[in-house]
mmCIF file with all atom_site columns, C-alpha atoms in Angstrom:
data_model
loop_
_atom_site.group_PDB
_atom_site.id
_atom_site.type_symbol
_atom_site.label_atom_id
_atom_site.label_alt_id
_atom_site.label_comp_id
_atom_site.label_asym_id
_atom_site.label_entity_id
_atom_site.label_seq_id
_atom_site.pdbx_PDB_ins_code
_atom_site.Cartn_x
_atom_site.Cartn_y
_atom_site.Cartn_z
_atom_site.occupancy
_atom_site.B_iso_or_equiv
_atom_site.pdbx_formal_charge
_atom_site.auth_seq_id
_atom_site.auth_comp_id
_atom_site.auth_asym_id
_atom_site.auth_atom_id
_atom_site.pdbx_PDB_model_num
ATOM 1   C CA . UNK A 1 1   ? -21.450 -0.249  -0.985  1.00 0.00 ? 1   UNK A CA 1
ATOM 2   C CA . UNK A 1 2   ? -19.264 1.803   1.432   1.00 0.00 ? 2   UNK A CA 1
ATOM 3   C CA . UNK A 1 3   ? -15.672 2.266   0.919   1.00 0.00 ? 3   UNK A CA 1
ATOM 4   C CA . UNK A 1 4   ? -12.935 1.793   3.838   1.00 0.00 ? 4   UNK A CA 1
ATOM 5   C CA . UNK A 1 5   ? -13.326 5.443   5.802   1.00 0.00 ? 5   UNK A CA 1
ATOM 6   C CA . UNK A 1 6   ? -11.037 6.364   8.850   1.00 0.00 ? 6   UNK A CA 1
ATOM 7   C CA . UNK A 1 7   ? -10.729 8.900   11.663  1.00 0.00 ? 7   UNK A CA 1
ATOM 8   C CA . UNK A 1 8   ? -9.453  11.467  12.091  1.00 0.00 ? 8   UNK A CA 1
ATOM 9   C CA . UNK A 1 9   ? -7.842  12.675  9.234   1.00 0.00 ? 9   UNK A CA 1
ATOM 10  C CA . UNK A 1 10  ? -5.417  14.609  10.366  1.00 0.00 ? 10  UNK A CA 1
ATOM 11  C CA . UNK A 1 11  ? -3.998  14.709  14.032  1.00 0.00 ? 11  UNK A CA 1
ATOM 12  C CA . UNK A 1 12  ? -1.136  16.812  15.992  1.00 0.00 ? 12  UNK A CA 1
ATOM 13  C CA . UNK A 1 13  ? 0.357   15.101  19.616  1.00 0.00 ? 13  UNK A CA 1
ATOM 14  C CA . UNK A 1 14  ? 3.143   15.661  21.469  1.00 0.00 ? 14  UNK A CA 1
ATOM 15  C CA . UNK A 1 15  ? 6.185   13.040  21.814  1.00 0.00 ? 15  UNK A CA 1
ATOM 16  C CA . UNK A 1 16  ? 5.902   10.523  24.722  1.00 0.00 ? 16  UNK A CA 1
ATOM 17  C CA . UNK A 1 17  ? 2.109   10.486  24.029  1.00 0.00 ? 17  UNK A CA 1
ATOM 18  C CA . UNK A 1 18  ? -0.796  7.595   22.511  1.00 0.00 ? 18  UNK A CA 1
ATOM 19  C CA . UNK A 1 19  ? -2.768  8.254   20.118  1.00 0.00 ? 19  UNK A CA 1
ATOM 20  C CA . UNK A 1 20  ? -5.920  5.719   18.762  1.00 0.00 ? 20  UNK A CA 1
ATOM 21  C CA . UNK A 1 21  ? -6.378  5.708   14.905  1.00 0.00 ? 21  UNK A CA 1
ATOM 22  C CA . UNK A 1 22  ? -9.962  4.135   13.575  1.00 0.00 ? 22  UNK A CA 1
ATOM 23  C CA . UNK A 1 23  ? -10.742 2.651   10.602  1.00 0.00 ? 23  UNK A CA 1
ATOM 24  C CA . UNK A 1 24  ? -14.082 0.985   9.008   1.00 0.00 ? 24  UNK A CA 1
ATOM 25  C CA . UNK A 1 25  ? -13.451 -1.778  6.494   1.00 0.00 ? 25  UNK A CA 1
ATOM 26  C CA . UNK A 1 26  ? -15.696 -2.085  3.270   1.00 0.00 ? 26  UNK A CA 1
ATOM 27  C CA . UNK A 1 27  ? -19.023 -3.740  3.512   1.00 0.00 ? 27  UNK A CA 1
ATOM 28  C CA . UNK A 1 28  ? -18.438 -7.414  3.193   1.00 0.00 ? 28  UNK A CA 1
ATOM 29  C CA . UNK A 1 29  ? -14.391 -7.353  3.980   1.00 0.00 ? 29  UNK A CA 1
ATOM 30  C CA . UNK A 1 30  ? -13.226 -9.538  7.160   1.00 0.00 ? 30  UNK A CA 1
ATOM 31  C CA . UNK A 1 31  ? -9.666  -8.292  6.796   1.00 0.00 ? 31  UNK A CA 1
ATOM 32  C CA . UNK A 1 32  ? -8.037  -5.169  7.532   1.00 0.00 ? 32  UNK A CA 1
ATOM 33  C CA . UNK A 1 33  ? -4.611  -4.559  7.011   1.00 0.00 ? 33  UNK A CA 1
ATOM 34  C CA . UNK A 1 34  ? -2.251  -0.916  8.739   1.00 0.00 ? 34  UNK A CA 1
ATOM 35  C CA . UNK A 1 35  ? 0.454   0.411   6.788   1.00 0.00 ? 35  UNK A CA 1
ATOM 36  C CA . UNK A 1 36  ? 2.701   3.499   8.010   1.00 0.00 ? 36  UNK A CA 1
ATOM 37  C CA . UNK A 1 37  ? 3.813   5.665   5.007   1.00 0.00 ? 37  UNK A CA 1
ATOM 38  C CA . UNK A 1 38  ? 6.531   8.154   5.752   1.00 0.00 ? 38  UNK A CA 1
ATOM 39  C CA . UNK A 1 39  ? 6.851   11.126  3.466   1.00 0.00 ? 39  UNK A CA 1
ATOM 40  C CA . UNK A 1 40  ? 8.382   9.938   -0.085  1.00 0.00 ? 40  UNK A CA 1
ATOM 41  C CA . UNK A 1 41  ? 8.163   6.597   0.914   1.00 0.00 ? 41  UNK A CA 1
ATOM 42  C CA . UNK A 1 42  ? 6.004   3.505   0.039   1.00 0.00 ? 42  UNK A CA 1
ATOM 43  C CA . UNK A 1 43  ? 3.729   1.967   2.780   1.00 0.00 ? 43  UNK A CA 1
ATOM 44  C CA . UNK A 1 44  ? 5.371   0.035   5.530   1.00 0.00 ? 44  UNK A CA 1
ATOM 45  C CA . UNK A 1 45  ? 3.539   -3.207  6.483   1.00 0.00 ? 45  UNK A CA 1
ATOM 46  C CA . UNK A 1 46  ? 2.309   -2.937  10.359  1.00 0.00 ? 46  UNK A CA 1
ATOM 47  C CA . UNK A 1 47  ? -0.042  -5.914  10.649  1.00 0.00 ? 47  UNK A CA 1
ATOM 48  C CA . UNK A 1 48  ? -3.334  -7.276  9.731   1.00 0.00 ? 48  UNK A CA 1
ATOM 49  C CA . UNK A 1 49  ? -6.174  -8.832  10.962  1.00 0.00 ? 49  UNK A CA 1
ATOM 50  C CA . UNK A 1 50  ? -8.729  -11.308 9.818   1.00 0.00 ? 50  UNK A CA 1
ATOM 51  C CA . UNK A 1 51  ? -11.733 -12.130 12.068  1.00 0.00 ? 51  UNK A CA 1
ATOM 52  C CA . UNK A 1 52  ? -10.896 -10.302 14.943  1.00 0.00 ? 52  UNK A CA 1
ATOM 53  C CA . UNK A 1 53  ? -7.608  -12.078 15.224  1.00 0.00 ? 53  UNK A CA 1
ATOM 54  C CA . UNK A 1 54  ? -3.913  -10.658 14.628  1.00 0.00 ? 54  UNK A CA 1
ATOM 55  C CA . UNK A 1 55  ? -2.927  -12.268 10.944  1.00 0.00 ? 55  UNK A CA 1
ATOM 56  C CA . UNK A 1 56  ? 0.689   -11.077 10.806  1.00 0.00 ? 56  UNK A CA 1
ATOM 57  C CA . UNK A 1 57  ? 2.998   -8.458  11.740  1.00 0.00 ? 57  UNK A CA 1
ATOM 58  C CA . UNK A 1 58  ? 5.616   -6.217  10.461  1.00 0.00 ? 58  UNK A CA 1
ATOM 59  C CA . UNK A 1 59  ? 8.959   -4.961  11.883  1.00 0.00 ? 59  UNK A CA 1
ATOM 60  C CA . UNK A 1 60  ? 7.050   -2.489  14.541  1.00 0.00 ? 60  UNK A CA 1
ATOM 61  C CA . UNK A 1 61  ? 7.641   -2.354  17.758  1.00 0.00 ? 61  UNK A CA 1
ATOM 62  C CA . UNK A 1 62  ? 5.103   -3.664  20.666  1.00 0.00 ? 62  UNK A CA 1
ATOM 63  C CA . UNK A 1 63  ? 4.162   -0.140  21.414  1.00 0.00 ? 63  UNK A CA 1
ATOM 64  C CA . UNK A 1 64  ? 2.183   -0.526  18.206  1.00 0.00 ? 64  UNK A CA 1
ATOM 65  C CA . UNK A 1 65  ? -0.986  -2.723  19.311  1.00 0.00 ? 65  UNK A CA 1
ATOM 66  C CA . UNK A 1 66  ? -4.261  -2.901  17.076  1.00 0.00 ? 66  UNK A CA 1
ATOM 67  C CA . UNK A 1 67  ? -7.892  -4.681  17.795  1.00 0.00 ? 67  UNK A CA 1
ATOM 68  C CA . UNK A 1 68  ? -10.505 -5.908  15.189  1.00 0.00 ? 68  UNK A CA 1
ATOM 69  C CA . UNK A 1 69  ? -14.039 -6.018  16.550  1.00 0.00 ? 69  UNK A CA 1
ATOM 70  C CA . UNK A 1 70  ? -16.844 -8.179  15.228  1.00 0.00 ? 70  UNK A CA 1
ATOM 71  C CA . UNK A 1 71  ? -18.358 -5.712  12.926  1.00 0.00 ? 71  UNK A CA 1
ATOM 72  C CA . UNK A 1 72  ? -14.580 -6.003  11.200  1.00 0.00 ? 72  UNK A CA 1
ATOM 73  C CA . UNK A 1 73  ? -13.713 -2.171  12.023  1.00 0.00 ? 73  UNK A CA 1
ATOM 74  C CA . UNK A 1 74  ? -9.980  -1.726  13.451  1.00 0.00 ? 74  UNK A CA 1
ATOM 75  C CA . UNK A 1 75  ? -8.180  0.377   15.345  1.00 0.00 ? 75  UNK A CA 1
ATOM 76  C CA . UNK A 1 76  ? -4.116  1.019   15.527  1.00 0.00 ? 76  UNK A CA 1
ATOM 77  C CA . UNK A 1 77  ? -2.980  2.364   18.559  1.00 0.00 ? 77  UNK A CA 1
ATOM 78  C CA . UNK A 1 78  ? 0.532   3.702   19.281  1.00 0.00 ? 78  UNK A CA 1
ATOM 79  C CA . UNK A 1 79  ? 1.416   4.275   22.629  1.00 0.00 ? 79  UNK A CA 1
ATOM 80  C CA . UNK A 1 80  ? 4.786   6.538   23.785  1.00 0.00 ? 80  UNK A CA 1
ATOM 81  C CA . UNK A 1 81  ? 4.929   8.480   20.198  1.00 0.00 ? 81  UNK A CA 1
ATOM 82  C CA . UNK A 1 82  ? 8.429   9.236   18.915  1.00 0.00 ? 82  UNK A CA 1
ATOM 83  C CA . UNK A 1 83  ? 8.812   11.986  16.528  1.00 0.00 ? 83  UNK A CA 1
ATOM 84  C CA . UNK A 1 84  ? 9.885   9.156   13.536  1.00 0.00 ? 84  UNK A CA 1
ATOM 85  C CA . UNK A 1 85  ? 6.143   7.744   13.957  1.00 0.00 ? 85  UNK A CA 1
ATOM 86  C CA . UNK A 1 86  ? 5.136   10.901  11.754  1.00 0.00 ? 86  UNK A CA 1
ATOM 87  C CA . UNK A 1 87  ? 3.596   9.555   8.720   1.00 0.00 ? 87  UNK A CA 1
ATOM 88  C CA . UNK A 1 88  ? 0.471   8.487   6.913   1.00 0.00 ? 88  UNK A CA 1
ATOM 89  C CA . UNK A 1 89  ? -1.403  5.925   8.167   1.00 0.00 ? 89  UNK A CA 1
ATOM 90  C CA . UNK A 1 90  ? -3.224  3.704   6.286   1.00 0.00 ? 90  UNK A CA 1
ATOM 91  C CA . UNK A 1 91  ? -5.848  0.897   6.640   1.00 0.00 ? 91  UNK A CA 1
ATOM 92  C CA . UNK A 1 92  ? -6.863  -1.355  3.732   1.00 0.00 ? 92  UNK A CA 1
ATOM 93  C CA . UNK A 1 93  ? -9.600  -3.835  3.843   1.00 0.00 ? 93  UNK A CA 1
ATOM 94  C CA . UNK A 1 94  ? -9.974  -7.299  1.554   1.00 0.00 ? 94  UNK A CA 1
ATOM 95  C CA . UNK A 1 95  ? -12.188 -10.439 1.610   1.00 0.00 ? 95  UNK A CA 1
ATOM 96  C CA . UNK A 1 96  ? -9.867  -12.606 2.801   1.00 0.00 ? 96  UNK A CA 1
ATOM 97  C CA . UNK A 1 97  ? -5.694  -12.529 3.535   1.00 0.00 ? 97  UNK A CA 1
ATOM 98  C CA . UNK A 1 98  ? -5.503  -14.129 -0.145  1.00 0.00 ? 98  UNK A CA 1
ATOM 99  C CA . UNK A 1 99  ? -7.898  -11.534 -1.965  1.00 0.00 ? 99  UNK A CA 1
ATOM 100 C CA . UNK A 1 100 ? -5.881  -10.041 -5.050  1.00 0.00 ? 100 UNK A CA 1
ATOM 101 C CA . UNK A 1 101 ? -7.041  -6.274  -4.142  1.00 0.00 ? 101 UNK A CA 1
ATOM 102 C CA . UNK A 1 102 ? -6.586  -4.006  -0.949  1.00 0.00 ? 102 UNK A CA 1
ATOM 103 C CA . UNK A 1 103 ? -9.107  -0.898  -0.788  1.00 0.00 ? 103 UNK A CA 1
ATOM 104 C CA . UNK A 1 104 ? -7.554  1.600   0.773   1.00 0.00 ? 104 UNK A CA 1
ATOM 105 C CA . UNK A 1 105 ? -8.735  4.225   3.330   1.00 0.00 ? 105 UNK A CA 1
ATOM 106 C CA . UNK A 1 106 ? -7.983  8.117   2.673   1.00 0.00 ? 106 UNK A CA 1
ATOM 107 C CA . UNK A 1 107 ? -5.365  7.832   5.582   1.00 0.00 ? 107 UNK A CA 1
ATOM 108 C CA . UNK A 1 108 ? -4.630  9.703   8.800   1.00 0.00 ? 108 UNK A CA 1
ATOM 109 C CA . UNK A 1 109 ? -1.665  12.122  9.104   1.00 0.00 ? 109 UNK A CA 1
ATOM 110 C CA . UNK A 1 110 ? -0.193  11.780  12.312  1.00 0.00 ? 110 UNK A CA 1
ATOM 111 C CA . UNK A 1 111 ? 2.260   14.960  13.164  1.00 0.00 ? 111 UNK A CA 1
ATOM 112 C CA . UNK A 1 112 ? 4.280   13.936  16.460  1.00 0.00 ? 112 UNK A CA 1
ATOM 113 C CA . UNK A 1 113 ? 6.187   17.061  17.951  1.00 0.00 ? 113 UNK A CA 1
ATOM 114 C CA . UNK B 2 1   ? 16.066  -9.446  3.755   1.00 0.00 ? 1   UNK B CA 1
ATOM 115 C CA . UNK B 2 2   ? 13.714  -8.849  1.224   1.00 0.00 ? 2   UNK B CA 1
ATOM 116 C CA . UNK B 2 3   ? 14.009  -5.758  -1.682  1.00 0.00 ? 3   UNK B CA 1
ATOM 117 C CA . UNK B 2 4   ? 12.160  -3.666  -3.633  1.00 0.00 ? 4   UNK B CA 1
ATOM 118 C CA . UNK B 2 5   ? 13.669  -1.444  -6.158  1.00 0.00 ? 5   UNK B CA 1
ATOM 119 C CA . UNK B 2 6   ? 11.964  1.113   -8.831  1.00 0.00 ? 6   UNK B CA 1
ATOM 120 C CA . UNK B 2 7   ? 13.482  4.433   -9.960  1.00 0.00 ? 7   UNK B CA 1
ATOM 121 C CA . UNK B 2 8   ? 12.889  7.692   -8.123  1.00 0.00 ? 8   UNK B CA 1
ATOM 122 C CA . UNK B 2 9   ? 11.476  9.986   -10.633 1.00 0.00 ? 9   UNK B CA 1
ATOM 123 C CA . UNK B 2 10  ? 10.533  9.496   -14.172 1.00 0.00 ? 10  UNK B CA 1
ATOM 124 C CA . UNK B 2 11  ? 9.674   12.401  -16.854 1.00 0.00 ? 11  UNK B CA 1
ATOM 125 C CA . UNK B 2 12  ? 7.565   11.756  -19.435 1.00 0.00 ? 12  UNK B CA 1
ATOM 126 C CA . UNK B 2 13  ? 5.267   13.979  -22.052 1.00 0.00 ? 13  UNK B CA 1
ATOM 127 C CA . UNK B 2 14  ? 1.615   13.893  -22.268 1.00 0.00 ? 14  UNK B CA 1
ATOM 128 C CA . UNK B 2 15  ? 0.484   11.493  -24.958 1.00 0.00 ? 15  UNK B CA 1
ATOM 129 C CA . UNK B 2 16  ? 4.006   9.205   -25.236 1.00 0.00 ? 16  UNK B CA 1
ATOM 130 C CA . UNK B 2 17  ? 4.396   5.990   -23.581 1.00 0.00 ? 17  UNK B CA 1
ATOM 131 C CA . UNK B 2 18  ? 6.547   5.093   -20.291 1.00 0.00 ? 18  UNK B CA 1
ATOM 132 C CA . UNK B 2 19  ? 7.373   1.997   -18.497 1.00 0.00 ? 19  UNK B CA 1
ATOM 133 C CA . UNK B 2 20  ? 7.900   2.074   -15.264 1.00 0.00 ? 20  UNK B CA 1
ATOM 134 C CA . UNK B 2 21  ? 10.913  -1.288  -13.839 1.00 0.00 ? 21  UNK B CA 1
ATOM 135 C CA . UNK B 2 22  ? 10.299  -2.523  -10.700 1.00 0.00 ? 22  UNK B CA 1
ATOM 136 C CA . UNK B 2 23  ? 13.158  -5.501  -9.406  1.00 0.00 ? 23  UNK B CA 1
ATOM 137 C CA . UNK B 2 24  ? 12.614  -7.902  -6.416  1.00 0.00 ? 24  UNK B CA 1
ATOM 138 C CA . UNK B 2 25  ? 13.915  -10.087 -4.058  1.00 0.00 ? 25  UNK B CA 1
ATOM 139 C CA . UNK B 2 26  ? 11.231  -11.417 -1.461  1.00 0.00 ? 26  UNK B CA 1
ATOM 140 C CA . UNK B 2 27  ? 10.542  -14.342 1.127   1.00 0.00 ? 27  UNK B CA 1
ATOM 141 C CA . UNK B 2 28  ? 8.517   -16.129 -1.281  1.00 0.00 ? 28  UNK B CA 1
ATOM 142 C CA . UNK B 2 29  ? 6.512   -14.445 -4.393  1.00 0.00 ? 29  UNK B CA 1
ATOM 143 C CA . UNK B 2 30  ? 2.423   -14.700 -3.914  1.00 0.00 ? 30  UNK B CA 1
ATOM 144 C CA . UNK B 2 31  ? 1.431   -12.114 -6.603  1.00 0.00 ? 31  UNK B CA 1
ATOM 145 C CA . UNK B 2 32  ? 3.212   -8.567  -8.111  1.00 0.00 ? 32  UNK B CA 1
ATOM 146 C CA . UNK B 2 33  ? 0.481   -5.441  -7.245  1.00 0.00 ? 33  UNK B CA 1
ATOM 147 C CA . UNK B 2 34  ? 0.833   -1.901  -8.874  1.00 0.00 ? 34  UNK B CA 1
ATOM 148 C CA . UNK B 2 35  ? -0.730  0.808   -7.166  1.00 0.00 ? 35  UNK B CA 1
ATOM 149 C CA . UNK B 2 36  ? -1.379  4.755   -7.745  1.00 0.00 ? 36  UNK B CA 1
ATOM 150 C CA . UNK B 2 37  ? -1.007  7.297   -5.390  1.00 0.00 ? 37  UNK B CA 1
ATOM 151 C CA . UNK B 2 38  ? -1.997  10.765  -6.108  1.00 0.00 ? 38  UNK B CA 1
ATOM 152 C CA . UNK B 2 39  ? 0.296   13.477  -3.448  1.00 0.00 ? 39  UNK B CA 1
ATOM 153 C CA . UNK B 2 40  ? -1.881  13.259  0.049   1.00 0.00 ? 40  UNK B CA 1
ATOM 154 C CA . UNK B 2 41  ? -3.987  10.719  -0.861  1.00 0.00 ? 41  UNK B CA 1
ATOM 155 C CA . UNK B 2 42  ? -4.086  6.647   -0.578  1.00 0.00 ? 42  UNK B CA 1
ATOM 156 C CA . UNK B 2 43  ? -3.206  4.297   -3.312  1.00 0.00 ? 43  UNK B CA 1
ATOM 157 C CA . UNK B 2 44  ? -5.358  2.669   -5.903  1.00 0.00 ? 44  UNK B CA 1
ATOM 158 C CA . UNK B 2 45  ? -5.452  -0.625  -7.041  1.00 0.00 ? 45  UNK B CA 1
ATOM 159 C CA . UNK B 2 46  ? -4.120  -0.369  -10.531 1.00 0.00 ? 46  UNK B CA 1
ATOM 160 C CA . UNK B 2 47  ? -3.076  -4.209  -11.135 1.00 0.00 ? 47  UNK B CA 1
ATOM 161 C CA . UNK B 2 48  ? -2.070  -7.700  -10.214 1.00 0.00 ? 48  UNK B CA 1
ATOM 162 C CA . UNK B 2 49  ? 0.305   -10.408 -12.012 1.00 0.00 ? 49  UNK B CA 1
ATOM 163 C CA . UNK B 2 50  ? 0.538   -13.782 -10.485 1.00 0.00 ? 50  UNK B CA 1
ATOM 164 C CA . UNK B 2 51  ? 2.254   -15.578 -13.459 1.00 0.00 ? 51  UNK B CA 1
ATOM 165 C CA . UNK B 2 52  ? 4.346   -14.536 -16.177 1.00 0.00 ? 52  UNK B CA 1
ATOM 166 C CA . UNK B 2 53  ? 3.191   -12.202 -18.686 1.00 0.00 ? 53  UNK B CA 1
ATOM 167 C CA . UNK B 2 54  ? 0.989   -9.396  -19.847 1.00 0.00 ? 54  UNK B CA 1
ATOM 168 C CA . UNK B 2 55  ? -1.845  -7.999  -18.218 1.00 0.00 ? 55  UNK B CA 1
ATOM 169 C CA . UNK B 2 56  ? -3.969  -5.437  -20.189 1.00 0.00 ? 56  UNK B CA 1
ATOM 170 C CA . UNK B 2 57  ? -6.222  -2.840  -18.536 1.00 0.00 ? 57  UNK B CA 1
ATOM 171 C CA . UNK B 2 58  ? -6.772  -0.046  -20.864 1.00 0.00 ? 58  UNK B CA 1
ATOM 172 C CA . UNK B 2 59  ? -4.152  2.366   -20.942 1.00 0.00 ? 59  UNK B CA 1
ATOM 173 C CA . UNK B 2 60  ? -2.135  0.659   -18.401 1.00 0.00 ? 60  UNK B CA 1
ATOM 174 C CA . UNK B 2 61  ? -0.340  -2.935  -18.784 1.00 0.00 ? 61  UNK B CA 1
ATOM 175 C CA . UNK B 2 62  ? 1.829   -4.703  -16.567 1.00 0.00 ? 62  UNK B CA 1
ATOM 176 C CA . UNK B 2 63  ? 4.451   -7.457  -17.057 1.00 0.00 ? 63  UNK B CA 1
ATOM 177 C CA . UNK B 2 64  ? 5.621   -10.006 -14.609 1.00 0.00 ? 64  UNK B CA 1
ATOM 178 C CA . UNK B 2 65  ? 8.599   -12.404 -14.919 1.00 0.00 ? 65  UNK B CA 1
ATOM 179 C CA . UNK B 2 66  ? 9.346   -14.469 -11.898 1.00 0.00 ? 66  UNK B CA 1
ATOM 180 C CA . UNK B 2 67  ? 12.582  -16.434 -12.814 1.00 0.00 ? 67  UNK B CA 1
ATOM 181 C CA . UNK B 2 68  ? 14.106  -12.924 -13.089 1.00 0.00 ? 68  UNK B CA 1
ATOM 182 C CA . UNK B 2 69  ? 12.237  -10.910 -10.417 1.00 0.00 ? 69  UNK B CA 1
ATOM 183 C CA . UNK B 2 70  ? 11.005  -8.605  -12.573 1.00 0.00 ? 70  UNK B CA 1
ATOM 184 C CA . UNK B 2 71  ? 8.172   -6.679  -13.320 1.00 0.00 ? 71  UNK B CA 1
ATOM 185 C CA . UNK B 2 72  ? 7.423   -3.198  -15.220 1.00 0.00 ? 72  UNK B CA 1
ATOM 186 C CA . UNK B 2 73  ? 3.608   -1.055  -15.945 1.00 0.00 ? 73  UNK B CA 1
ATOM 187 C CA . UNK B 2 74  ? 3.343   0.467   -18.887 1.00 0.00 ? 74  UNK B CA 1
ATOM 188 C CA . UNK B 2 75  ? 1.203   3.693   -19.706 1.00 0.00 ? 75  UNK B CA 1
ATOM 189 C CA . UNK B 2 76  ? -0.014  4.499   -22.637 1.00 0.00 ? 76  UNK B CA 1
ATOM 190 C CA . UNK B 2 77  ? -1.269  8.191   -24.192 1.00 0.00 ? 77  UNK B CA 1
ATOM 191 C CA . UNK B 2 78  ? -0.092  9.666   -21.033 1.00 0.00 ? 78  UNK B CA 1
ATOM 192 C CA . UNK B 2 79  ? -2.604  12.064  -19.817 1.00 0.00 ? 79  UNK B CA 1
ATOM 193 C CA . UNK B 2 80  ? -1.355  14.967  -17.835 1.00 0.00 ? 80  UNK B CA 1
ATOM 194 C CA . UNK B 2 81  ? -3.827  13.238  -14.234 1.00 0.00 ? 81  UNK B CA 1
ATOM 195 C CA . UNK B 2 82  ? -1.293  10.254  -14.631 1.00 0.00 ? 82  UNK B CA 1
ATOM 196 C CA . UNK B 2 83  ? 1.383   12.369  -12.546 1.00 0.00 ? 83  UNK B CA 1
ATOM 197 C CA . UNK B 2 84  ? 1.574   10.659  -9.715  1.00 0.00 ? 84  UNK B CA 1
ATOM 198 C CA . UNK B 2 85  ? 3.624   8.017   -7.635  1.00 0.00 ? 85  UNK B CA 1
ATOM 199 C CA . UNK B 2 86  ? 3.648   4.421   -8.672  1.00 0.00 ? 86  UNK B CA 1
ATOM 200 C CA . UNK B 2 87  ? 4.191   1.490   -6.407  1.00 0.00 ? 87  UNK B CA 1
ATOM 201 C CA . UNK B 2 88  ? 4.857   -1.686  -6.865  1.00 0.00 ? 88  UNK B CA 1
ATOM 202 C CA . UNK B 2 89  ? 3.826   -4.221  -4.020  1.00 0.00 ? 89  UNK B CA 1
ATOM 203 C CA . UNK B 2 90  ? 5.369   -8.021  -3.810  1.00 0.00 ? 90  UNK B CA 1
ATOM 204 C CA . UNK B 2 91  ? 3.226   -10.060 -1.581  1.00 0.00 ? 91  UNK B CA 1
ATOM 205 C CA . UNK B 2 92  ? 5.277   -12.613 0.291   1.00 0.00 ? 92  UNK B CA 1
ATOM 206 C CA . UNK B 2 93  ? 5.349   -16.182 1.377   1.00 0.00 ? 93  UNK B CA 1
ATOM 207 C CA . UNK B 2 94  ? 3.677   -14.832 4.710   1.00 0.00 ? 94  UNK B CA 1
ATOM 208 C CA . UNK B 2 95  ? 1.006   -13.061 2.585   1.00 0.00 ? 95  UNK B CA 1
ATOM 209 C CA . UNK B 2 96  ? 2.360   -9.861  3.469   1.00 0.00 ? 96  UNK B CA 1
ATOM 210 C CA . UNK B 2 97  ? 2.728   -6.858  1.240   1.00 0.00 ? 97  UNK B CA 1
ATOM 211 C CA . UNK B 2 98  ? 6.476   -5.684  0.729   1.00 0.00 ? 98  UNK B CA 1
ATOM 212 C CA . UNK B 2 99  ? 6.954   -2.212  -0.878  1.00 0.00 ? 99  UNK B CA 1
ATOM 213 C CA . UNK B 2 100 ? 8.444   -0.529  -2.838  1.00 0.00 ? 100 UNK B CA 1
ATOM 214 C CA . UNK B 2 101 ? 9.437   3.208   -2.554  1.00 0.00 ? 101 UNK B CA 1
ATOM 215 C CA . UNK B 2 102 ? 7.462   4.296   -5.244  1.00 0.00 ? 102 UNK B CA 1
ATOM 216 C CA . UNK B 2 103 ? 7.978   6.550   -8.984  1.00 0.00 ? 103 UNK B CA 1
ATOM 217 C CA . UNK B 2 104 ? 6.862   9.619   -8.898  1.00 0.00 ? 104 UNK B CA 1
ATOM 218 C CA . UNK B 2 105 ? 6.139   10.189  -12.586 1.00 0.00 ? 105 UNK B CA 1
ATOM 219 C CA . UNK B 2 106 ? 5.964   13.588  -13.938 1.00 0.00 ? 106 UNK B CA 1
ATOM 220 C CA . UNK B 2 107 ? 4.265   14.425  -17.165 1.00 0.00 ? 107 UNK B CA 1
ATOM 221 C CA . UNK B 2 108 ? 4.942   17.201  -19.375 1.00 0.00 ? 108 UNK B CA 1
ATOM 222 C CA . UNK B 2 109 ? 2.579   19.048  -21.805 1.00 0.00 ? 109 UNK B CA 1
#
């Protein structure tokens, strides 16, 4: 069984830029789920979707935007980076929006300057 | 608006017990999640309460009481690889996970 994996893991761009973040849910999950985590803080919801289809959203802006393709894989794109969007970002897949447990991803560190 | 509070930082010596608090007010109360995060890395599962009570897993436990909004996870024989942050996770009415900012939990030979 292969865990949730995303790409890259670490990434530097320049304020006013878009950046693409990837993710590949576990084998047998049709949700994915993005979460920003700042430094010292606990993950911010940023949405989620289930079958290709946005689930819910969190307090994010529009310049936030994400697709889920039919293989369930995501990606979370930002467009017009401010330095605050800094932070870890993390995916989690689950079998379903009411599955008990999230797998998480190892994250991608996003460094806006 | 919805709230999630735990302490900061908690010290605690290798082999002894803590118990980590973790207060909320939410939009609606679909399960209570605690999670592990090692620095730089992503959380892991660690457990789930949907009705009052205990839940035992090993060393770890974790309590939920809804009428007060209140949860706690409790280590046992603390092992110096249990320093790390611990978050607690409410998922609301929306099935959405609210956060908390985590205890970073710092264990002592």
């Amino acid at each position: 069984e292969t865990g949730v994996t995303q790409s890259p893991t670490h990434l530097i761009k320049t304020r006013g830029q878009q950046v693409t973040l990837r993710c590949s849910s576990q084998s047998g999950h049709n949700t994915v789920s993005w979460y920003q985590q700042a430094l010292g803080q606990g993950p911010q919801f940023i949405f989620q979707y289930y079958r290709e289809e946005e689930n819910g959203r969190g307090n994010f802006p529009p310049r936030f935007s994400g697709l889920q393709f039919p293989n369930y894989s995501s990606e979370l794109n930002v467009n017009a980076l401010e330095l605050d969007d800094s932070a870890l970002y993390l995916c989690a897949s689950s079998s379903g929006q009411g599955a008990y447990e999230q797998y998480f991803g190892p994250g991608t560190r996003l460094t806006v300057t | 608006g919805q709230n999630i509070d735990q302490p900061t930082e908690m010290t605690a010596t290798e082999g002894a017990i803590v118990q980590i608090n973790c207060t909320y007010q939410t939009s609606g109360f679909n399960g209570l999640f605690w999670y592990q995060q090692h620095a730089g890395e992503a959380p892991t599962f660690l457990s789930y309460n949907v009705l009052d009570g205990l839940e035992e897993k090993g060393r770890f436990s974790s309590f939920l009481s809804r009428s007060k909004g209140y949860s706690y996870l409790l280590l046992k024989e603390l092992q110096m690889k249990d320093s790390a942050s611990y978050l607690c996770a409410v998922r609301d009415s929306n099935y959405q996970l609210i956060w908390g900012a985590g205890t970073k939990l710092i264990i002592k030979p």
